[in-house]
Amino acid sequence: MNGNRFGRLFQVTTYGESHGDAMGVTVSGCPAGLELDESDVQAELDRRKPGQSMITTSRGEPDAVSINSGTQDGYTTGTPIGMVIENKDARSGKYEPFVTAPRPSHGDFTYSAKFGTRNWGGGGRSSARETVNWVAAGAIAKKILEREGIQVKAHVNQIGDIEAPPVTFEEMLEHTEKNEVRCAHPETAERMRDRIDEYQKAGDSIGGSIYFEARGVPRGLGAPRFDSFPARLGKAMFSIPATTSFEFGLGREAREWTGSDRNEDWEFSEDGDPVPEGNTHGGLQGGITTGQPIYGEATWHAPTSIPKTQKTVDWETGEEKEIQVVGRHDPVLPPRAVPVVEAMLNLTIVDFMLLGGRINPDRLDGRPGEYATEYHPSSPDNE
Amino acid sequence: MNGNRFGRLFQVTTYGESHGDAMGVTVSGCPAGLELDESDVQAELDRRKPGQSMITTSRGEPDAVSINSGTQDGYTTGTPIGMVIENKDARSGKYEPFVTAPRPSHGDFTYSAKFGTRNWGGGGRSSARETVNWVAAGAIAKKILEREGIQVKAHVNQIGDIEAPPVTFEEMLEHTEKNEVRCAHPETAERMRDRIDEYQKAGDSIGGSIYFEARGVPRGLGAPRFDSFPARLGKAMFSIPATTSFEFGLGREAREWTGSDRNEDWEFSEDGDPVPEGNTHGGLQGGITTGQPIYGEATWHAPTSIPKTQKTVDWETGEEKEIQVVGRHDPVLPPRAVPVVEAMLNLTIVDFMLLGGRINPDRLDGRPGEYATEYHPSSPDNE
Amino acid sequence: MNGNRFGRLFQVTTYGESHGDAMGVTVSGCPAGLELDESDVQAELDRRKPGQSMITTSRGEPDAVSINSGTQDGYTTGTPIGMVIENKDARSGKYEPFVTAPRPSHGDFTYSAKFGTRNWGGGGRSSARETVNWVAAGAIAKKILEREGIQVKAHVNQIGDIEAPPVTFEEMLEHTEKNEVRCAHPETAERMRDRIDEYQKAGDSIGGSIYFEARGVPRGLGAPRFDSFPARLGKAMFSIPATTSFEFGLGREAREWTGSDRNEDWEFSEDGDPVPEGNTHGGLQGGITTGQPIYGEATWHAPTSIPKTQKTVDWETGEEKEIQVVGRHDPVLPPRAVPVVEAMLNLTIVDFMLLGGRINPDRLDGRPGEYATEYHPSSPDNE
Amino acid sequence: MNGNRFGRLFQVTTYGESHGDAMGVTVSGCPAGLELDESDVQAELDRRKPGQSMITTSRGEPDAVSINSGTQDGYTTGTPIGMVIENKDARSGKYEPFVTAPRPSHGDFTYSAKFGTRNWGGGGRSSARETVNWVAAGAIAKKILEREGIQVKAHVNQIGDIEAPPVTFEEMLEHTEKNEVRCAHPETAERMRDRIDEYQKAGDSIGGSIYFEARGVPRGLGAPRFDSFPARLGKAMFSIPATTSFEFGLGREAREWTGSDRNEDWEFSEDGDPVPEGNTHGGLQGGITTGQPIYGEATWHAPTSIPKTQKTVDWETGEEKEIQVVGRHDPVLPPRAVPVVEAMLNLTIVDFMLLGGRINPDRLDGRPGEYATEYHPSSPDNE
C-alpha cells in the first residue's frame, strides 16, 4: 500500500531517503540453506553505485552493506534478512532553493502535495537512491536462481537516437559490464558515450532504454490474469523511477502483426515435448511461462535534474523564479539502471518459483519436515 | 497469488471459464450509500458483449447480470456485492481437437503445463470471457468516480498499420461508441473496419492498440515506488489478455527526448497553485498524480485463434498435425477491449482514491461513526 | 480488509446476507486434480443447515450448492471454484421493528454506526448464515487434507453449566454426529439437550463451548510470530460470530502451571525422531507444529435474539420501547458451530500446508511443470 | 506469510535474532506530520528492556534505538520509518549444548524441523527479544492515538495461583508501572513478587496473565468477519510468544451466561445516542466497536528455560541426556509482556483507524491534496 514492499512469498521491505542516515531492506521468505555473506550482496551494489565514471553522479558513496540478521555460519536460516547501507556523502544544502520551489518534472511537488511535507534533501524518498535496496535484495534472489539454472541479463539498447543492433544473450554476458554505458554492442557503446557527453556538456540530459532477457525459467510459472507473469513484471518495471514504457515479446510492434505471422506452430523437441517453433511470444503465453527465454524492454525518460536554466514558482513566497539544478546528477539513467532491472527480474522470478512450488519455501535442501540431524556449528559436515 | 483478485481496498474477486456454467465477481470495499442496481452494470456489459457486429465473435451471450448481495433498497450497504453472469451459449465440442494438441501461441499449452489439466472448452479460464467480470466490477467503480468528477475514456488508436491521428478527450466521448471499431476518429474507423474485414476474409487476425485518458484525478494519489500509480496501472493493463506493451506520457518515445525538452516549467494557476506548463509527463511525477490528465496506450497482439491452417503436435498420440481454428472468434481485440481498459482504469483509480483517504471507506455520505438516524425503508428521507 | 477473505494461498472470498438472494463463495488456490463434485460440499452443508432439530432455528433452507466453475470432468482444474447457495426461506418482515431500534447486544447498531445503513432482514451480513460459505469452502480443504492423512474433529464440550468429561478423538468421531447437541459424550449430550430445552421454553438462550482436535498435521508448519499457527488459528476462530475466547493446549489454565510441570522432556520415537513425552503444549511450540495433535477450545456467548422482553431505543423516533425477538432463532450456538469450527480448522491447515511446500500448489499429482500427457476427456486413463 | 509483518495500512516489518547483530523494524503507513524523535520510542523500550529488576533476565541490553529514515526536522514525512536496535550483550556460548539437543518445550526443535537449521544463540528468532521491535513500532502508533483521545493500558492480573481483584482503568494508570511485577493492585503485586521469588529460587518458572483495556476507541471500527476487531486482535495477541489463551468481554465465562443475563438493553445517552446499559460485551458487537471500552485478557505459559534438570535427546549423537538451562532467563513472562500487549493493542487500533477513514493516511493535518504552503525548514511556522 505504501510503496515499500515487493514480492508475495519472497518479500522485500525497504526504507531510506537519498540524504537520510541510512538505506535499509528486509528480505523475508528466503529459504534456509543458501550460502550468503556480505560480499555476495556487495558485488551487485558495486555495479550500481555512484561515481563509477564521468557519466554518473560523482556522489561518493561506498554503499557498504551490513547484514544484521538471518544468517548463521554463512548460511541463511529461513528467518528475515535485515540489511543496512549507510549514507555517507549526503550534502543537503544545495537543495534548499527547491524546498518550496519545485524542480520541473521532478517528484518534489507531488510528494509535497501528497504528504504536506517531504524530505527534500537530494530528492528524499523519491530519489533513485532507493534502488540500492532493491539491488541488495536482488543479489539474494540471484544466488537462489543460479542454483536452478536461471540467469538474467540486461543491457542498454538505446540512448537518445542511438540504437544498438540486436545482440545475443552471450554478447550481453560478455560485453555489458565492460563499458560505462553498459551497452553490449561495443561500437554503439562508444557512440552512446559520446552522445551523453554532448548533452552533459550542454547542461542537459537524455532518455534511453534497456533490453533484458531471462534464460532457464521453467514453463508453468505465473497465475492467470491479475497475477500473470507479465502483470507482475510490468509492476516491477514501472516501480523503477522514471520508467515510461514496458513491453515484452514483440511489444509495441505487435499491433502491426497478423495472427498468422505472429503465431508459432508447435513442434516436438528432442525430448518429445511440445515446443513453439520460435519466440515472438517472448516466453509468455496466456500470462504463463513457456520455458522459452523471456525478453522485453523498458524506457527511462531523461533525468529531470539539469543545470540548464528552468522556471519554477515558490509556493511560499508566491514568486516566479529561475533555477539551475547543479550538482551531482546522472545525465542518463539506463547505465546505472541495468543492475536495477536485473534485480527486479530476479526478484519477480524467485517469487514465482516459490509460488509455483519449484523451490522449497522453508529450506533449499532436504525433505520438508526433516530436521537437521547432521547440523552442528563445529562439524565439518554442517554445510 | 492465484490471479483472480484485483485491488487493495476496492477488492475484486472473480471466477469462471469461457464455457463453464457462469462467470462471477465479488466486489468488496465499495462504500455504503451508492445508488446501484443491475441496470448500471448491464449498461457496461452491453458495451463489451459478443455479437455486437461482424467484427466480433458471433457467440450469443446476453451477459445478463444478477446482483446477489450487497444492496438494500437500491443502495449499497458497504458489504460485499456478489454478481453472477450465466454462460448461455457455450459450445465446447469444436474445441475437442485441441485438448492435447495445443493451438499455436494460445494459452492451451501453458495452462496444461502448469495445472496438468485445463478446462479446454473455449479456452476455459484463459479466455478473454473472464473480462466480463472486470467490466461488471468496473461499472461500480465508475459510478463512485462520477460523484468525484473523475472520468475515463479510451478508444482504438491503431489497427495493423492504420493509425488514427490524435484526438481530444471530447472527441473520444463523442465518437468512440458510435462505430464498431471504437475509434474516435470516424474516417480512420472506416479504414480500420475495412482492414479488419480483409484479414477476416483471409482467415487471419490482426493486432492493434488503445489510447486512454483519465480526467479529474486529484493530485497526490499513488504511493512511492512499488505502489506508484504507474506500477499499479501497468499491472492492471498487463492483466488484460494479449497485452504486450503499456506506456504513459511520452512512453516509448521518451528515450529520444532530452531533459530540457521534456521538463515542464512550473507556473501558477489562476488559483495560485503550482501547475506544470504542459503534460508530457502524462499526469504522473514521481509515481504520484499531478492533477493533470493521465494518458497512455497499450498494445494487443493479434488473436491467436485463426481459421488459417497451422501446425501443431498432439502430446498424447505423438503425432504432428494440421489444424484450423474455425468458429466464433474475434479477428481483432481492441474494439471489445475498450470497455475493459476503461474498467481497469476505473478500478485502479477508485482503489487509490480509497487508499488516499479521498473517499470515506465505510459510507459515501455522512460523518464517519454517525449512525443512520433517518434511515427507514419506508421513509421518503431514506436516500 | 473488508472481512470477506480468508487464507493466503488457499483463498476464500465470500458474499451474502441472511435474507439476500444468495450466499456465494469463491475458492482460489485449490490445486488441480482433486476429485470434486457438489455432493462433497453438500454433505458438509447438510451438517450445518438449519432446521435439523428442535434446538435449531426452523428456517427451511435446503442449502443446495451449485459449483459454477473450477472443475472439469469431476476434477478441479486449479482455477477458481465459484459456488452459490440460494436463500429460499427468507422472511424479512418480522425484522422491521428493529430497523432503527437495535436488538440488545446484536450487531444491528454497530453495522448501522459503521455503514450508515444495513441490510436489516435477519441480521443481514452480520448473521451466522454467512458461515454456510465457510463450510462450503472447508469441504474442499477437507478433501485435500484427507489425502495427506490429516483429520480434524470437534464436539460441544460445555453448554451453560453442563460440562462434558474429556473424550478421545475416536469418541468424537463416533458420537458427535449422532446427537443433536453434537456432544461426543452421549450421557452429557442428553443433559445438555434438556438444559437447552429449559432455556428455550423460558424464552431465553445459553452460551457454550467447543473442543477441537487435529490429527496428522506434520511438524514444521507455521511461520514465526505474526504468521504463527496459533495466531492464524486464533484469527480463524474469532472470525466466527459470537466467539469470546480461544485457547489451545493448557490454554487459560497455563497461568497456574510451573515450567517444570508444563515442560515435556524429549525422547526418541521408534523411528529415532525426537518427540516430546506428552502434549500439554497442544501440538504447537514456538508457534510451529510439533507433529503432535493440535487441540484447544473456544467459547460462544448465548444468542442475542431471544423472545424475552427487552428494552431498546428507536433512534429515528427518539422513543424507548420494549421488544421481543420472536421467530426462528437458535437457542444455543455450538451445536451448529461444530461444522464451522471444523471448516475453519481445515482451511487454516490447508493454507499452511500450501505455504510450507507440503502440497504442490498447481496440481496434486505429477511433477511440477509436467504437462498432462495422458489427459483426454474420453480416455479411461484420465483420472 | 513469513511471520515478520503486522498491519494492513500501518505496516510493521521486523527482523532480528536474540543474539544477532541487531534488531530492526520498518514502519510504513505512518501519516506525515507526527512529531517524533528517538526519545518517544526509547521511553517505551525502556519499559520492556531486560535487567530492570531481579525478576527479569540480567542481560544487559541498553536497547538504544536509531531512527534511520522517515522523519524531517522532528516530524514524520509519510515515508517508511526504519529503526535499528543493536544487540550489545549477546553471549551465545552457553547455548552450544542445545544445538542438536533441544530444550524441552522450547521452539528449538520446531525451528530446526521447519528450516533444517536455526540461529541457536539465545533462541535466535524464536526469542521474545523480537518483541523489542513491536514495542518500538507501537510507540509510534501510541503517539498517533493520543491525538485521537485513545488510550490503552494493561496490567498483570494473575501469576500462578495469585489473582488480583478487578481494578479500574485509573488504578491501572496509576499503579502498573510502579512495581516490578506490573500489577495495578499493589498488595497483590507484593504477593506475586514473593511467589515468583519462590519459583525462581527453586530453579523453576511460572505462568501468568494480563488484563488490558482500551478507552476512547470510536464506534464503527472493524470489518465484518475475517477482519473483525476480535479476529485481528486475537491474531495480534497469539503472535506474542508463549500466549495460550485470549478472551474479551466475558470471555471463557460467557459459556455459562444466558442471553437474558448477558444482553444489554439500549438506552439513550445524554447526547441522544443509543448506548448499551453496560459492557459485558467488551466494547465489541458483531465484531465492530461500540464505543464502550474494549477489554480482555490473555495467558502466558511459564518460561520453558529453567535451571531444573530436564531430559532431552541429541539428534546428532543419538544420546539421551540431562540438561540444565542456566543463565539469564525471565522466571515469568507477563511483567515484561505488559508493554508488548499495549504495543499490539496500539498497532491494531491505529490500523483500524486508518482503514476506517478516521485518520488521514497521508498526513495528520491539513486537507488531502493541499501542498504545504507554509513549510520551510527555517521557518518558525513549520510545525
mmCIF file with all atom_site columns, C-alpha atoms in Angstrom, chain A residues 119-203:
data_model
loop_
_atom_site.group_PDB
_atom_site.id
_atom_site.type_symbol
_atom_site.label_atom_id
_atom_site.label_alt_id
_atom_site.label_comp_id
_atom_site.label_asym_id
_atom_site.label_entity_id
_atom_site.label_seq_id
_atom_site.pdbx_PDB_ins_code
_atom_site.Cartn_x
_atom_site.Cartn_y
_atom_site.Cartn_z
_atom_site.occupancy
_atom_site.B_iso_or_equiv
_atom_site.pdbx_formal_charge
_atom_site.auth_seq_id
_atom_site.auth_comp_id
_atom_site.auth_asym_id
_atom_site.auth_atom_id
_atom_site.pdbx_PDB_model_num
ATOM 1  C CA . ASN A 1 119 ? 12.395 15.005  2.917   1.00 0.00 ? 119 ASN A CA 1
ATOM 2  C CA . TRP A 1 120 ? 13.766 17.475  0.430   1.00 0.00 ? 120 TRP A CA 1
ATOM 3  C CA . GLY A 1 121 ? 17.492 16.698  0.562   1.00 0.00 ? 121 GLY A CA 1
ATOM 4  C CA . GLY A 1 122 ? 18.569 15.015  -2.658  1.00 0.00 ? 122 GLY A CA 1
ATOM 5  C CA . GLY A 1 123 ? 15.013 14.152  -3.574  1.00 0.00 ? 123 GLY A CA 1
ATOM 6  C CA . GLY A 1 124 ? 14.464 12.250  -0.329  1.00 0.00 ? 124 GLY A CA 1
ATOM 7  C CA . ARG A 1 125 ? 12.384 9.157   -0.768  1.00 0.00 ? 125 ARG A CA 1
ATOM 8  C CA . SER A 1 126 ? 11.706 9.915   -4.438  1.00 0.00 ? 126 SER A CA 1
ATOM 9  C CA . SER A 1 127 ? 15.391 9.589   -5.273  1.00 0.00 ? 127 SER A CA 1
ATOM 10 C CA . ALA A 1 128 ? 16.624 6.616   -7.274  1.00 0.00 ? 128 ALA A CA 1
ATOM 11 C CA . ARG A 1 129 ? 18.970 6.054   -4.366  1.00 0.00 ? 129 ARG A CA 1
ATOM 12 C CA . GLU A 1 130 ? 16.197 3.808   -3.002  1.00 0.00 ? 130 GLU A CA 1
ATOM 13 C CA . THR A 1 131 ? 17.054 1.268   -5.678  1.00 0.00 ? 131 THR A CA 1
ATOM 14 C CA . VAL A 1 132 ? 20.200 0.373   -3.764  1.00 0.00 ? 132 VAL A CA 1
ATOM 15 C CA . ASN A 1 133 ? 17.861 -1.597  -1.510  1.00 0.00 ? 133 ASN A CA 1
ATOM 16 C CA . TRP A 1 134 ? 16.392 -3.450  -4.467  1.00 0.00 ? 134 TRP A CA 1
ATOM 17 C CA . VAL A 1 135 ? 19.792 -4.419  -5.790  1.00 0.00 ? 135 VAL A CA 1
ATOM 18 C CA . ALA A 1 136 ? 20.746 -5.739  -2.346  1.00 0.00 ? 136 ALA A CA 1
ATOM 19 C CA . ALA A 1 137 ? 17.612 -7.878  -2.200  1.00 0.00 ? 137 ALA A CA 1
ATOM 20 C CA . GLY A 1 138 ? 18.018 -8.920  -5.819  1.00 0.00 ? 138 GLY A CA 1
ATOM 21 C CA . ALA A 1 139 ? 21.504 -10.225 -5.082  1.00 0.00 ? 139 ALA A CA 1
ATOM 22 C CA . ILE A 1 140 ? 19.978 -12.820 -2.774  1.00 0.00 ? 140 ILE A CA 1
ATOM 23 C CA . ALA A 1 141 ? 17.337 -13.771 -5.334  1.00 0.00 ? 141 ALA A CA 1
ATOM 24 C CA . LYS A 1 142 ? 20.078 -14.145 -7.931  1.00 0.00 ? 142 LYS A CA 1
ATOM 25 C CA . LYS A 1 143 ? 22.006 -16.596 -5.773  1.00 0.00 ? 143 LYS A CA 1
ATOM 26 C CA . ILE A 1 144 ? 18.934 -18.768 -5.362  1.00 0.00 ? 144 ILE A CA 1
ATOM 27 C CA . LEU A 1 145 ? 18.140 -18.706 -9.076  1.00 0.00 ? 145 LEU A CA 1
ATOM 28 C CA . GLU A 1 146 ? 21.678 -19.632 -10.036 1.00 0.00 ? 146 GLU A CA 1
ATOM 29 C CA . ARG A 1 147 ? 21.142 -22.955 -8.279  1.00 0.00 ? 147 ARG A CA 1
ATOM 30 C CA . GLU A 1 148 ? 18.127 -23.503 -10.530 1.00 0.00 ? 148 GLU A CA 1
ATOM 31 C CA . GLY A 1 149 ? 19.980 -22.678 -13.731 1.00 0.00 ? 149 GLY A CA 1
ATOM 32 C CA . ILE A 1 150 ? 18.128 -19.410 -14.214 1.00 0.00 ? 150 ILE A CA 1
ATOM 33 C CA . GLN A 1 151 ? 20.058 -16.406 -15.429 1.00 0.00 ? 151 GLN A CA 1
ATOM 34 C CA . VAL A 1 152 ? 19.016 -12.858 -16.288 1.00 0.00 ? 152 VAL A CA 1
ATOM 35 C CA . LYS A 1 153 ? 20.933 -10.180 -18.139 1.00 0.00 ? 153 LYS A CA 1
ATOM 36 C CA . ALA A 1 154 ? 20.169 -6.679  -19.343 1.00 0.00 ? 154 ALA A CA 1
ATOM 37 C CA . HIS A 1 155 ? 21.947 -4.046  -21.395 1.00 0.00 ? 155 HIS A CA 1
ATOM 38 C CA . VAL A 1 156 ? 21.355 -0.507  -22.633 1.00 0.00 ? 156 VAL A CA 1
ATOM 39 C CA . ASN A 1 157 ? 19.961 -0.781  -26.152 1.00 0.00 ? 157 ASN A CA 1
ATOM 40 C CA . GLN A 1 158 ? 19.188 2.855   -26.881 1.00 0.00 ? 158 GLN A CA 1
ATOM 41 C CA . ILE A 1 159 ? 20.297 6.304   -25.695 1.00 0.00 ? 159 ILE A CA 1
ATOM 42 C CA . GLY A 1 160 ? 18.586 9.229   -27.395 1.00 0.00 ? 160 GLY A CA 1
ATOM 43 C CA . ASP A 1 161 ? 18.598 8.489   -31.099 1.00 0.00 ? 161 ASP A CA 1
ATOM 44 C CA . ILE A 1 162 ? 21.424 5.952   -30.927 1.00 0.00 ? 162 ILE A CA 1
ATOM 45 C CA . GLU A 1 163 ? 20.115 2.429   -31.052 1.00 0.00 ? 163 GLU A CA 1
ATOM 46 C CA . ALA A 1 164 ? 22.153 -0.729  -30.689 1.00 0.00 ? 164 ALA A CA 1
ATOM 47 C CA . PRO A 1 165 ? 21.613 -3.615  -33.107 1.00 0.00 ? 165 PRO A CA 1
ATOM 48 C CA . PRO A 1 166 ? 20.183 -6.811  -31.610 1.00 0.00 ? 166 PRO A CA 1
ATOM 49 C CA . VAL A 1 167 ? 22.691 -8.766  -29.531 1.00 0.00 ? 167 VAL A CA 1
ATOM 50 C CA . THR A 1 168 ? 22.745 -12.330 -28.292 1.00 0.00 ? 168 THR A CA 1
ATOM 51 C CA . PHE A 1 169 ? 22.471 -13.327 -24.656 1.00 0.00 ? 169 PHE A CA 1
ATOM 52 C CA . GLU A 1 170 ? 26.100 -14.362 -24.793 1.00 0.00 ? 170 GLU A CA 1
ATOM 53 C CA . GLU A 1 171 ? 27.127 -10.956 -26.089 1.00 0.00 ? 171 GLU A CA 1
ATOM 54 C CA . MET A 1 172 ? 25.229 -9.352  -23.250 1.00 0.00 ? 172 MET A CA 1
ATOM 55 C CA . LEU A 1 173 ? 27.092 -11.516 -20.762 1.00 0.00 ? 173 LEU A CA 1
ATOM 56 C CA . GLU A 1 174 ? 30.421 -10.734 -22.358 1.00 0.00 ? 174 GLU A CA 1
ATOM 57 C CA . HIS A 1 175 ? 30.218 -7.028  -23.121 1.00 0.00 ? 175 HIS A CA 1
ATOM 58 C CA . THR A 1 176 ? 27.668 -5.279  -20.924 1.00 0.00 ? 176 THR A CA 1
ATOM 59 C CA . GLU A 1 177 ? 29.822 -4.758  -17.872 1.00 0.00 ? 177 GLU A CA 1
ATOM 60 C CA . LYS A 1 178 ? 32.902 -3.784  -19.884 1.00 0.00 ? 178 LYS A CA 1
ATOM 61 C CA . ASN A 1 179 ? 31.868 -0.260  -20.765 1.00 0.00 ? 179 ASN A CA 1
ATOM 62 C CA . GLU A 1 180 ? 30.477 2.552   -18.692 1.00 0.00 ? 180 GLU A CA 1
ATOM 63 C CA . VAL A 1 181 ? 27.289 2.806   -20.747 1.00 0.00 ? 181 VAL A CA 1
ATOM 64 C CA . ARG A 1 182 ? 26.520 -0.880  -20.213 1.00 0.00 ? 182 ARG A CA 1
ATOM 65 C CA . CYS A 1 183 ? 25.689 -1.474  -23.867 1.00 0.00 ? 183 CYS A CA 1
ATOM 66 C CA . ALA A 1 184 ? 26.549 -4.973  -25.074 1.00 0.00 ? 184 ALA A CA 1
ATOM 67 C CA . HIS A 1 185 ? 27.491 -3.717  -28.534 1.00 0.00 ? 185 HIS A CA 1
ATOM 68 C CA . PRO A 1 186 ? 30.921 -2.118  -28.011 1.00 0.00 ? 186 PRO A CA 1
ATOM 69 C CA . GLU A 1 187 ? 30.883 0.200   -31.037 1.00 0.00 ? 187 GLU A CA 1
ATOM 70 C CA . THR A 1 188 ? 27.447 1.503   -30.221 1.00 0.00 ? 188 THR A CA 1
ATOM 71 C CA . ALA A 1 189 ? 28.545 1.922   -26.625 1.00 0.00 ? 189 ALA A CA 1
ATOM 72 C CA . GLU A 1 190 ? 31.220 4.360   -27.731 1.00 0.00 ? 190 GLU A CA 1
ATOM 73 C CA . ARG A 1 191 ? 28.785 6.364   -29.782 1.00 0.00 ? 191 ARG A CA 1
ATOM 74 C CA . MET A 1 192 ? 26.357 6.443   -26.879 1.00 0.00 ? 192 MET A CA 1
ATOM 75 C CA . ARG A 1 193 ? 29.155 7.598   -24.624 1.00 0.00 ? 193 ARG A CA 1
ATOM 76 C CA . ASP A 1 194 ? 29.952 10.497  -26.900 1.00 0.00 ? 194 ASP A CA 1
ATOM 77 C CA . ARG A 1 195 ? 26.349 11.491  -27.245 1.00 0.00 ? 195 ARG A CA 1
ATOM 78 C CA . ILE A 1 196 ? 25.885 11.528  -23.460 1.00 0.00 ? 196 ILE A CA 1
ATOM 79 C CA . ASP A 1 197 ? 28.965 13.720  -23.222 1.00 0.00 ? 197 ASP A CA 1
ATOM 80 C CA . GLU A 1 198 ? 27.446 16.214  -25.591 1.00 0.00 ? 198 GLU A CA 1
ATOM 81 C CA . TYR A 1 199 ? 24.253 16.509  -23.587 1.00 0.00 ? 199 TYR A CA 1
ATOM 82 C CA . GLN A 1 200 ? 26.138 16.656  -20.315 1.00 0.00 ? 200 GLN A CA 1
ATOM 83 C CA . LYS A 1 201 ? 28.324 19.478  -21.595 1.00 0.00 ? 201 LYS A CA 1
ATOM 84 C CA . ALA A 1 202 ? 25.236 21.329  -22.759 1.00 0.00 ? 202 ALA A CA 1
ATOM 85 C CA . GLY A 1 203 ? 23.826 21.148  -19.226 1.00 0.00 ? 203 GLY A CA 1
#
